[in-house]
Coordinates of C-alpha atoms and ligand atoms in Angstrom, one line a residue:
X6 CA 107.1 81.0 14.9
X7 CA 104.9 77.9 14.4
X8 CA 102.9 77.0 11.4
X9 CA 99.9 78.7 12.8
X10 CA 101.2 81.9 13.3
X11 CA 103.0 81.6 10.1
X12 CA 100.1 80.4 8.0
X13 CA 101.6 78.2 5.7
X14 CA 100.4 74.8 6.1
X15 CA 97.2 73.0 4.3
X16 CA 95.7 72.6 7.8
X17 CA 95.4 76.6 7.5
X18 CA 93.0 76.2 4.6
X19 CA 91.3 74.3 6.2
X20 CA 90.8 76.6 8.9
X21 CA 90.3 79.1 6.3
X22 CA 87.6 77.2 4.5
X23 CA 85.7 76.4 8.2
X24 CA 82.0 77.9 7.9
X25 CA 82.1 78.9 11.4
X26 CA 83.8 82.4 12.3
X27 CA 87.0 80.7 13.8
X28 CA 90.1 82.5 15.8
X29 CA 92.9 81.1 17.5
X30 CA 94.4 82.4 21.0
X31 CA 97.8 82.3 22.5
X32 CA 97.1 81.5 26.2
X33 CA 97.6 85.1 26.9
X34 CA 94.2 85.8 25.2
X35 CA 96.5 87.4 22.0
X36 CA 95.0 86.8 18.8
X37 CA 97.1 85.1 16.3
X38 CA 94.9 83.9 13.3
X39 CA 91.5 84.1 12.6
X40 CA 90.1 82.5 9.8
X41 CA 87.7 84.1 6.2
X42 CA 84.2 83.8 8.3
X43 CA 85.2 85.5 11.1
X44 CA 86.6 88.5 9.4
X45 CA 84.0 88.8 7.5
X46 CA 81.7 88.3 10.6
X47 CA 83.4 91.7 12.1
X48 CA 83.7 92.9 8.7
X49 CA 86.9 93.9 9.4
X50 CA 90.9 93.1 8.1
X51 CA 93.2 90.3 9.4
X52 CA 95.9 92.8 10.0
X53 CA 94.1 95.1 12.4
X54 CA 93.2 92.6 14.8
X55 CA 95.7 89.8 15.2
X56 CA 98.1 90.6 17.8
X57 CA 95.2 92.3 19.6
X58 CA 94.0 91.0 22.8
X59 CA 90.4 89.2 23.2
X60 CA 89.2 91.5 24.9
X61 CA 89.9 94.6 23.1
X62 CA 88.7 93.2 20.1
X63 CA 85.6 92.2 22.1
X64 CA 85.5 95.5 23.6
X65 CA 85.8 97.3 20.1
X66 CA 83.3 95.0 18.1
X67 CA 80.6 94.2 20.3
X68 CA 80.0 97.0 22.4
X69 CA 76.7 96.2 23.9
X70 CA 77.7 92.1 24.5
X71 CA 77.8 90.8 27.6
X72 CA 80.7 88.2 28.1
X73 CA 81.2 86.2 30.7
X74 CA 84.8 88.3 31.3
X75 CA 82.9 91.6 31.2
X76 CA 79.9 90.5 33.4
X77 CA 81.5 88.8 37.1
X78 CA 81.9 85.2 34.7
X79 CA 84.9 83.2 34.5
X80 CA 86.8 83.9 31.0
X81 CA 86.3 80.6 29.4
X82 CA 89.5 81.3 27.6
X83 CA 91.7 81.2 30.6
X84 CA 89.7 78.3 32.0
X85 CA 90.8 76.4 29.1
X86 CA 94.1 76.8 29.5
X87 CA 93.8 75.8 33.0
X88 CA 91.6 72.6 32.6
X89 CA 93.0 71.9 28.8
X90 CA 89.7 71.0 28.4
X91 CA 87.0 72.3 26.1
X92 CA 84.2 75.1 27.3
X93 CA 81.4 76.3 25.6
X94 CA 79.7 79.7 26.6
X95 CA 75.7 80.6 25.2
X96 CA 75.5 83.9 24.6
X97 CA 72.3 86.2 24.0
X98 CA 72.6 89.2 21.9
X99 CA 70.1 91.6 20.6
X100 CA 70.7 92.6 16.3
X101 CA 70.2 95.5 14.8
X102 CA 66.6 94.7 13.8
X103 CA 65.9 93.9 17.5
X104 CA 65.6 90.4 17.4
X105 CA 66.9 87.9 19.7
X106 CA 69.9 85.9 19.0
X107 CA 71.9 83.2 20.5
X108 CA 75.6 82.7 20.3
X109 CA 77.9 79.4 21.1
X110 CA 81.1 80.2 21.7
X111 CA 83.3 76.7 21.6
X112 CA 86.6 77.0 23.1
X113 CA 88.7 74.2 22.6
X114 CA 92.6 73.5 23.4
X115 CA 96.0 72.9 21.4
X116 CA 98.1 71.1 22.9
X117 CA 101.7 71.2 22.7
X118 CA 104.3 68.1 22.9
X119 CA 104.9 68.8 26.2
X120 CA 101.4 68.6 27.1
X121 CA 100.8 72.4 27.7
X122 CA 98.1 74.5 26.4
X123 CA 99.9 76.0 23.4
X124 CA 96.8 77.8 21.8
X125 CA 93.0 77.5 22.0
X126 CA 90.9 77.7 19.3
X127 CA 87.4 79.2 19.6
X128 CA 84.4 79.0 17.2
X129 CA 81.2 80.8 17.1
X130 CA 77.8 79.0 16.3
X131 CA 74.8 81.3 15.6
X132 CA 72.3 78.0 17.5
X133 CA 69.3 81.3 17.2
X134 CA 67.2 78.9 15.3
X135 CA 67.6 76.3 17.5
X136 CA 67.0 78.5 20.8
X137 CA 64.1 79.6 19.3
X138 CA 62.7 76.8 18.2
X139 CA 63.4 75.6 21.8
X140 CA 61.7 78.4 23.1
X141 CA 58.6 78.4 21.2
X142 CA 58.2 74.5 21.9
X143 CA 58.4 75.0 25.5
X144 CA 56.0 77.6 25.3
X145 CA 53.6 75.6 23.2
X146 CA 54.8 72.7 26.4
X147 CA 53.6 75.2 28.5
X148 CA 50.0 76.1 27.3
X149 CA 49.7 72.8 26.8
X150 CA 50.0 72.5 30.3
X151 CA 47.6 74.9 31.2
X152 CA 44.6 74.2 28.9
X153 CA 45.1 70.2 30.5
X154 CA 45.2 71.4 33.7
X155 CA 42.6 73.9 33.5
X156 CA 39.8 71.3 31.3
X157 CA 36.7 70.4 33.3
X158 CA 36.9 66.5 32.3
X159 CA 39.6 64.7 34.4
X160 CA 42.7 63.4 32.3
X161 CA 45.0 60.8 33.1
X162 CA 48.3 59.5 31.4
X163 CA 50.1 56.1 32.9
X164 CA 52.9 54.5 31.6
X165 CA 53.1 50.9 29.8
X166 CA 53.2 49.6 33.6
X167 CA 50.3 51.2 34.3
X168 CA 51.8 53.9 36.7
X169 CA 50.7 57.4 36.8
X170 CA 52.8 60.1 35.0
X171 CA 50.2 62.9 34.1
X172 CA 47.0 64.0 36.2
X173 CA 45.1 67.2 35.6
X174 CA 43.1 68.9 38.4
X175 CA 39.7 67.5 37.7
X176 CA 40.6 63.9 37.8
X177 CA 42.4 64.2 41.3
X178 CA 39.0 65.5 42.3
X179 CA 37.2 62.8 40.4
X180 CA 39.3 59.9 41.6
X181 CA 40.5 61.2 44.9
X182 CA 43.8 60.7 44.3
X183 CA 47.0 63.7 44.8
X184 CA 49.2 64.3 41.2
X185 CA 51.8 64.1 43.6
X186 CA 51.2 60.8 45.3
X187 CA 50.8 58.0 42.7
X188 CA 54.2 55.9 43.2
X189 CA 52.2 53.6 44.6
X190 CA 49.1 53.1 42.5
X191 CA 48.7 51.5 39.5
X192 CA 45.9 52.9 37.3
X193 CA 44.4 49.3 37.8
X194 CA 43.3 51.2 40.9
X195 CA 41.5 53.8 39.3
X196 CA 38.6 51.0 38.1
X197 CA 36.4 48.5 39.5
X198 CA 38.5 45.6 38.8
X199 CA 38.4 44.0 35.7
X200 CA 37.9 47.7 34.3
X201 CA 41.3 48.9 33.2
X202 CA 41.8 45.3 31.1
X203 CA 38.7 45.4 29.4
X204 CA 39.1 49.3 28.3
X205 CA 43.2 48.1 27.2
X206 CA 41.8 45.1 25.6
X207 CA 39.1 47.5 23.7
X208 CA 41.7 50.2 23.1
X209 CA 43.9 48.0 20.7
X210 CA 41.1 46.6 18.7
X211 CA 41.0 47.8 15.9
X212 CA 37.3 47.3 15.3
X213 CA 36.7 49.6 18.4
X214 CA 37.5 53.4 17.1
X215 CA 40.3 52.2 15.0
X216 CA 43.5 50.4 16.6
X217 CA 44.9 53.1 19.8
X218 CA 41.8 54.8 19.8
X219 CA 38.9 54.2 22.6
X220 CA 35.7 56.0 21.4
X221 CA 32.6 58.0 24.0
X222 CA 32.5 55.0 26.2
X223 CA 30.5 54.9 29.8
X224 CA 32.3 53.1 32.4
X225 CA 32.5 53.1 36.0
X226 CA 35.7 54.7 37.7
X227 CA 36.6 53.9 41.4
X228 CA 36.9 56.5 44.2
X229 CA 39.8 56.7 46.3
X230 CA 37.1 56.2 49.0
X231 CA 35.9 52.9 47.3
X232 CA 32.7 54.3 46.0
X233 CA 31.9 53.7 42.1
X234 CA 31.3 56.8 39.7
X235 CA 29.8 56.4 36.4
X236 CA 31.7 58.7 34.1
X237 CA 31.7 58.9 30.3
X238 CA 35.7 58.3 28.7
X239 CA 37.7 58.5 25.7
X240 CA 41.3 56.7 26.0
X241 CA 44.3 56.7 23.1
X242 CA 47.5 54.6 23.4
X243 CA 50.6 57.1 22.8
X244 CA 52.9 55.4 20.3
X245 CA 56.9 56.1 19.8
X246 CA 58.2 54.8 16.6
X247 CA 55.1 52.2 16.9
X248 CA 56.3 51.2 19.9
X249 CA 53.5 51.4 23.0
X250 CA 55.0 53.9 25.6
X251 CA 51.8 55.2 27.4
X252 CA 48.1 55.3 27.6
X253 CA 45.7 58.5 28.4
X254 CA 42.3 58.8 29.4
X255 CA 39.7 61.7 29.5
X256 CA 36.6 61.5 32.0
X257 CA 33.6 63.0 32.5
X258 CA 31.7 62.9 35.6
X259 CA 27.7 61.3 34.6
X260 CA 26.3 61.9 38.1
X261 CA 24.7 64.8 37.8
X262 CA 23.6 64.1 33.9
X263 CA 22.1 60.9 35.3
X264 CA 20.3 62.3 38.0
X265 CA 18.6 64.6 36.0
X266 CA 17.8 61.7 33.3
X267 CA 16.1 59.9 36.6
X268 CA 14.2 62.4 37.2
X269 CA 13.2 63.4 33.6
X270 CA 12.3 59.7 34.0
X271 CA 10.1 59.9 36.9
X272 CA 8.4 62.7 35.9
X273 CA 7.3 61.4 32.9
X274 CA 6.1 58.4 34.3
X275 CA 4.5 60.4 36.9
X276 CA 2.4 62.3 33.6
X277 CA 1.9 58.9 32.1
X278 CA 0.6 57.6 35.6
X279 CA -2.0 60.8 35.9
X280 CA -3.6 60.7 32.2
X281 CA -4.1 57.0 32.9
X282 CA -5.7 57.6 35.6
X283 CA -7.8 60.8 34.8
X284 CA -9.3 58.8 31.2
X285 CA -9.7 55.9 33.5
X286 CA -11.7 57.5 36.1
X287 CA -14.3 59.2 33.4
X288 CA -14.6 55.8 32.5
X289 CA -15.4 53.9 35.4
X290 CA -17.7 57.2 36.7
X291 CA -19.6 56.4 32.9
X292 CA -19.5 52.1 34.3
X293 CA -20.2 52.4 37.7
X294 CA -22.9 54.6 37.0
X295 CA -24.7 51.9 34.6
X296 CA -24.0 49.1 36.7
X297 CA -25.6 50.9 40.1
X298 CA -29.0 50.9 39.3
X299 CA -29.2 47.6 38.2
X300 CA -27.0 46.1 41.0
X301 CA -29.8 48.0 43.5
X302 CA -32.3 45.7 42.0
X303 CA -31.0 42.4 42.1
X304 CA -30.2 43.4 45.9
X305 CA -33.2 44.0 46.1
X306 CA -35.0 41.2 44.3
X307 CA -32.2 38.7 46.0
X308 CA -33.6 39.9 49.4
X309 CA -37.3 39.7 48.6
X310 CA -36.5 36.4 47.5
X311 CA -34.7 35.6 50.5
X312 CA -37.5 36.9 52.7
X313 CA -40.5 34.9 51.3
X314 CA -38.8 31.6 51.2
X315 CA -39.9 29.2 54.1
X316 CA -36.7 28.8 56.9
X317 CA -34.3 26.4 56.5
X318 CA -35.3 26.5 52.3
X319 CA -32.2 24.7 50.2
X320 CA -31.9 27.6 47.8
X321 CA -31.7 30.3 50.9
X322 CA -27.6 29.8 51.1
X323 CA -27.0 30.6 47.4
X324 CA -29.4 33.3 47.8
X325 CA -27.1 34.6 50.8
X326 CA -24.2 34.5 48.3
X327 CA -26.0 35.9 45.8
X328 CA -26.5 39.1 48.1
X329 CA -23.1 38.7 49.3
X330 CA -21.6 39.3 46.5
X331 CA -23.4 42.1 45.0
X332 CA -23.2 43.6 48.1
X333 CA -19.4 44.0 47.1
X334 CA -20.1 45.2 43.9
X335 CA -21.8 47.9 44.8
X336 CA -18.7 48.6 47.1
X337 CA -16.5 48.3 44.5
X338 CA -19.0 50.8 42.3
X339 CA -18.9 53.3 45.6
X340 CA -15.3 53.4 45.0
X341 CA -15.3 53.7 41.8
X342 CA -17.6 56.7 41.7
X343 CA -15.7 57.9 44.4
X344 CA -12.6 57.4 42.6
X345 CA -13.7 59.0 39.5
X346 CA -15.5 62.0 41.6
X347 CA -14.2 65.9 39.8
X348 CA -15.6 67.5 42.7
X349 CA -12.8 69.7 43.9
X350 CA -11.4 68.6 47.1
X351 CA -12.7 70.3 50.6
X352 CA -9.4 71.8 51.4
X353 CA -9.0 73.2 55.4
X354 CA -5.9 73.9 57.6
X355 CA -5.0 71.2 59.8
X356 CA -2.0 69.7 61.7
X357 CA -0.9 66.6 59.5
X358 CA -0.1 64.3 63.0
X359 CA -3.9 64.7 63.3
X360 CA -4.5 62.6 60.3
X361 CA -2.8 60.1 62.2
X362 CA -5.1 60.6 65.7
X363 CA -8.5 60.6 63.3
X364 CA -7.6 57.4 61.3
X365 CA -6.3 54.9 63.8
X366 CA -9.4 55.8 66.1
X367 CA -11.5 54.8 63.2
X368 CA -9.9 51.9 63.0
X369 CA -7.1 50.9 65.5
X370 CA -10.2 48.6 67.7
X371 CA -10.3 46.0 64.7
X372 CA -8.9 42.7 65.1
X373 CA -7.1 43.6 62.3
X374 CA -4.6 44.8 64.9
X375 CA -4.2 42.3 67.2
X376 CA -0.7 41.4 66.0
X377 CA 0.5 45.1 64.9
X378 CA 3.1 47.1 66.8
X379 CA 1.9 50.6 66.3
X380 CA 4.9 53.2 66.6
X381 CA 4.1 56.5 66.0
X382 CA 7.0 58.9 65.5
X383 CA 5.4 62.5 65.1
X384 CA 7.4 65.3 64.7
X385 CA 7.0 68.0 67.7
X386 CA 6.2 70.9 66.2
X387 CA 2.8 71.7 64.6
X388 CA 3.2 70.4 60.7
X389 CA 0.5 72.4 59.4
X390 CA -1.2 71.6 55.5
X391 CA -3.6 72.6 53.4
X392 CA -5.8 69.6 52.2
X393 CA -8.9 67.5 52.5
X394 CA -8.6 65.8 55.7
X395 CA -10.9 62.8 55.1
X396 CA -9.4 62.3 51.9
X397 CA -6.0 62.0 53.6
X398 CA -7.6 59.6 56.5
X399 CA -9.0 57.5 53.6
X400 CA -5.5 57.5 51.8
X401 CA -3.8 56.6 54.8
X402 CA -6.2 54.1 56.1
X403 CA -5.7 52.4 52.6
X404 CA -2.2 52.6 53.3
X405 CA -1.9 50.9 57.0
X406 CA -4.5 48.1 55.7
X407 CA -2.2 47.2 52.5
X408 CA 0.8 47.4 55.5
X409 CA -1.3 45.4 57.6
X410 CA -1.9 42.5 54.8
X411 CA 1.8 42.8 53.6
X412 CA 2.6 42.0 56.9
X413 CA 0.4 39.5 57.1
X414 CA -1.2 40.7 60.4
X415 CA 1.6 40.4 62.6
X416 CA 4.5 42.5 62.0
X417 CA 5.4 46.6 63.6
X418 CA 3.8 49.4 61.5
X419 CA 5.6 53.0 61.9
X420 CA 3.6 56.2 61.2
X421 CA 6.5 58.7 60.7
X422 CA 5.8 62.7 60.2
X423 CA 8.4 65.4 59.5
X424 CA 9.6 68.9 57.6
X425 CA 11.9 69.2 55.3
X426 CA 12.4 73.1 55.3
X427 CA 14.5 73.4 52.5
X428 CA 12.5 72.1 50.3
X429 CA 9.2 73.2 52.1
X430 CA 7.4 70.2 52.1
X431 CA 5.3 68.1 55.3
X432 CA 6.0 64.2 55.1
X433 CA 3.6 61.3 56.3
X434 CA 5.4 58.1 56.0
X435 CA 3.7 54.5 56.7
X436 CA 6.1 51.4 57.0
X437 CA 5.8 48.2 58.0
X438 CA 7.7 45.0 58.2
X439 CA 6.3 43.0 55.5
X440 CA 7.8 41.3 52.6
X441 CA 8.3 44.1 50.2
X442 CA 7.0 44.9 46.6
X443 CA 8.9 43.4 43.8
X444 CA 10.3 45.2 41.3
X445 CA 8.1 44.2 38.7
X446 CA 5.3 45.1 40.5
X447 CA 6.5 48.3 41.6
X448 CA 5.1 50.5 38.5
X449 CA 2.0 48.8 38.7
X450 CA 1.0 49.2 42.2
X451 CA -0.5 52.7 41.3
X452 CA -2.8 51.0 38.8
X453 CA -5.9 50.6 39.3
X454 CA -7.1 47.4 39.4
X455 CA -4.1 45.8 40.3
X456 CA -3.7 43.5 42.9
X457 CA -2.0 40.5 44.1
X458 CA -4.2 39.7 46.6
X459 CA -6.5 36.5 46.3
X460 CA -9.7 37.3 44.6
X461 CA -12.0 38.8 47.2
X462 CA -9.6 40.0 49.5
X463 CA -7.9 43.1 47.1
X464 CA -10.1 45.4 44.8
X465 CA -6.8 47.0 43.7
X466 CA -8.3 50.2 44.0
X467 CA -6.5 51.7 47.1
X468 CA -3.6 52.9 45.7
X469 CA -4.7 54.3 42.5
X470 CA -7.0 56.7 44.3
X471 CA -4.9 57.5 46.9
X472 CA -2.7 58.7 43.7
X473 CA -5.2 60.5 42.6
X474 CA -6.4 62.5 46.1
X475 CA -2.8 63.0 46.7
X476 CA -2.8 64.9 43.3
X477 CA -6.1 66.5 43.9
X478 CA -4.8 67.9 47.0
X479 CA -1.1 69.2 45.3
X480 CA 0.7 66.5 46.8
X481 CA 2.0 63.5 45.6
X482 CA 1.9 59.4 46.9
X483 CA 5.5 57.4 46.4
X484 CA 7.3 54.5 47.4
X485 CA 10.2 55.2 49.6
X486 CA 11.6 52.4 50.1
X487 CA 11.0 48.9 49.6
X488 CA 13.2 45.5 50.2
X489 CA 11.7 42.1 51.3
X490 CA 12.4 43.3 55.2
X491 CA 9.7 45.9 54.3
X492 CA 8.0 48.6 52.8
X493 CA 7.6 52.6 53.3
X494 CA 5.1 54.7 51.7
X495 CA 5.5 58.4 51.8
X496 CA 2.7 61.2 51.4
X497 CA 3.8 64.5 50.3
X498 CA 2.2 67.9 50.9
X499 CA 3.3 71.3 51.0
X500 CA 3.8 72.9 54.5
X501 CA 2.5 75.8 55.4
X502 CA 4.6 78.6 56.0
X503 CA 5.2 80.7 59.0
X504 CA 3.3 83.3 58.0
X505 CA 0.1 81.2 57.3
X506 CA 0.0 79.5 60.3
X507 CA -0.4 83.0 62.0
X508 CA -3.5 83.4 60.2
X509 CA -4.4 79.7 61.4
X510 CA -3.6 80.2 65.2
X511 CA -5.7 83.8 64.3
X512 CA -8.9 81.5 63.0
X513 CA -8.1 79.4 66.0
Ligands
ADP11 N1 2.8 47.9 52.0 C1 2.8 47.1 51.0 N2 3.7 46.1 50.9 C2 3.7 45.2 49.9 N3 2.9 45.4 48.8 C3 2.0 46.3 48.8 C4 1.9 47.3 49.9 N4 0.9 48.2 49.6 C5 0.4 47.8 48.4 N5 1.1 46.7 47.9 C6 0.9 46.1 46.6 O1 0.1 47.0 45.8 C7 -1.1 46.3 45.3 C8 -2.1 47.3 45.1 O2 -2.6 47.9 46.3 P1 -4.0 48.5 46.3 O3 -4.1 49.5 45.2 O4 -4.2 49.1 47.7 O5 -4.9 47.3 46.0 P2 -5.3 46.1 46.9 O6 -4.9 46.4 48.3 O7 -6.8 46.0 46.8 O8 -4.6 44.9 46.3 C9 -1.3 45.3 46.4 O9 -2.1 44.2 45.8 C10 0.1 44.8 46.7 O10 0.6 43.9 45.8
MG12 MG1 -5.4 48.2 49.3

């Protein structure tokens, strides 16, 4: 009999005084000691269960456990004894309250002189708190997971070096990029460059949202495909024990925010445009109304004058000016009265390419076009509107005149009509090849009275009232385009459906 078995060395009180329900096996799976914890554990007495084999005792105690032995697993005892080397075995078990528990069952060897596996020695670790503690983080890991991976706003994580560890759905959508192939890219990539520096540079100020911290910032992002995106993004640098070990980024696509800010924009300047336009034009009517009558007598005068001086008179050439000029005042007044006009437009049905036809035979014979291409691109089918036609010819022949002196009088003017069905709207567009209208100028062009013509040449009339007939007739006047290689203008006017041109074709 050794010491264990007899129980009468120190190193047995030890074992005794172990918090961990201990027992120790012959390699035949016998019991021969077990130590306080373990019988209390059982709740049982030394004497009826040394001798016994493991199993029985396993058998007797924990009728509902699973062991490895008892389930198609190798006995971690007997693999012991064959490797003399230590096994541990987890086991789940289920207490009388119904809650989960988790076992770990150490096994470790004794050897003997010789080198043999003289016992084993096995000790039981409730780890439940542990295991559950595992489990619930993971499960927090998990819905983690979930809410990143289901959030609208693209996020991003990337390592010291800049490589990509983490990427939810929205940014692979936002940058192009697959989760799944970023070995390659650096998140340098992800920016215009110069981009990711300036956000890492702003990130560890401390002036800028507080050191690690990158507040609501807009930025551009770039495309796998190259193209820029403005996005809105908040970034924070991960520390470990105030060490750096990653950075992470959320974005927020601005396109579609943006676009309707421009348009917000537009329209407002649009509203702007028409109550400058509507208090201007009850002024000028009020103006032009006074200035008329007495422009009609120094025309008159001026040419009684003119006629009773004797031919070849010195003062008969400034009297010529004189009528020359007021002459053109009294245009100007005829626009301005018919710029100010409230009569309600004379709206008909008509085919818009005939617009086209009615204005360049009013004017296409003047040697105004000696040096104009005239390319006329009309679309095939009948574009049918509902407007004032002479108002559109006078709009449009406003608009291949201001072409014609952009161009200087030598250039190729394009008169372009189309649909767009979607959005149910007929299209006249004018363009020519002349140097453009500079961005300055470009929200004052619809002003009236501006010009940059040489004085006498521009009233700066035209395109005010064409703004204002465009309106009158529930369409609207814009620039479509404009660069120094030229300019295009675009008329807008509701098409007339199907069903209305039946009626038309039935008037004839
Ligand atoms: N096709 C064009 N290309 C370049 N600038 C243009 C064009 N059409 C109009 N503009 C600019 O808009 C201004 C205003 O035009 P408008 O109202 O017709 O007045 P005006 O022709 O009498 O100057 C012009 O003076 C010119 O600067
Ligand atoms: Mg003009």
């Amino acid at each position: 009999m050794t010491d264990i078995e007899k129980g009468s060395d120190w190193r047995l009180r030890v074992f005794d005084s172990m918090s961990f329900p201990t027992v120790i096996f012959k390699p035949d799976k016998t019991i021969v000691a077990v130590n306080k914890r373990y019988l209390e554990k059982l709740g049982v007495e030394e004497s009826l269960i040394l001798g016994r084999s493991c199993q029985v005792v396993n058998l007797e105690y924990y009728p509902e456990q699973k062991f490895p032995c008892n389930s198609n697993g190798e006995c971690p005892l007997t693999k012991t004894v064959k490797c003399r080397t230590g096994q541990t075995v987890l086991l789940k078990h289920t207490d009388q309250h119904g809650h989960l528990g988790w076992e770990e069952r150490v096994f470790s060897p004794i050897l003997g002189v010789t080198g043999e596996v003289d016992y084993v020695i096995e000790s039981i670790r409730d780890v439940s708190r542990v295991k559950n503690l595992e489990k619930m983080y993971s499960g927090i890991r998990e819905l983690i997971d979930r809410v990143v991976q289901s959030s609208v706003s693209g996020i991003i994580a990337a390592d010291r070096r800049g490589r990509i560890i983490m990427m939810n759905k929205a940014a692979e959508v936002l940058f192009g990029h697959s989760a799944y192939y970023t070995d390659n890219v650096n998140i340098e990539n992800f920016y215009p460059p110069g981009v990711a520096r300036d956000i890492m540079v702003k990130l560890r100020d401390e002036q800028i949202g507080g050191r690690g911290k990158l507040p609501i910032t807009r930025v551009n992002i770039r495309h796998k495909d190259g193209t820029d995106i403005p996005v809105e993004m908040t970034g924070v640098i991960i520390y470990e024990d105030g060490m750096e070990t990653a950075t992470a980024g959320i974005f927020n696509d601005l396109r579609d925010r943006l676009d309707v800010e421009r348009q917000l924009k537009d329209a407002h300047a649009q509203l702007i445009q028409s109550e400058k336009l509507a208090s201007l034009g009850r002024l000028a009517a009020g103006v032009a109304h006074e200035i008329n009558n007495p422009l009609t007598s120094i025309l008159l005068y001026a040419s009684l004058m003119r006629e009773k001086l004797e031919k070849d008179h010195p003062l008969e050439k400034n009297l010529t000016y004189i009528l020359e000029d007021t002459e053109r005042c009294k245009e100007i007044v005829k626009n301005l009265l018919a710029y100010s006009r409230q009569t309600n437009p004379t709206r008909n049905y008509f085919k818009l390419n005939d617009v086209i036809d009615d204005s360049l035979r009013l004017i296409r014979d003047q040697k105004l076009f000696l040096h104009i291409k005239v390319i006329e691109d009309k679309w095939p089918q009948p574009l049918l509107v509902n407007a004032d036609k002479n108002q559109l010819c006078q709009v449009l022949i406003n608009l291949i005149i201001n072409a014609i002196d952009a161009m200087e009088g030598r250039g190729v003017l394009t008169l372009h009509t189309y649909e767009d069905t979607v959005r149910g709207k007929a299209f006249l567009e004018v363009t020519d090849t002349g140097g453009g209208i500079s961005e300055d100028d470009k929200s004052k062009i619809f002003d009236p009275f501006f010009s940059t013509k040489e004085l006498g040449k521009g009233t700066g009339l035209g395109l005010s009232m064409a703004y204002g007939m465009m309106e009158e007739n529930h369409g609207r006047i814009f620039v479509k385009e404009t660069c120094t290689q030229g300019t295009t203008f675009a008329l807008e006017l509701p098409a007339v459906p199907l069903s209305e041109l039946i009626l038309f074709d039935s008037i004839g």
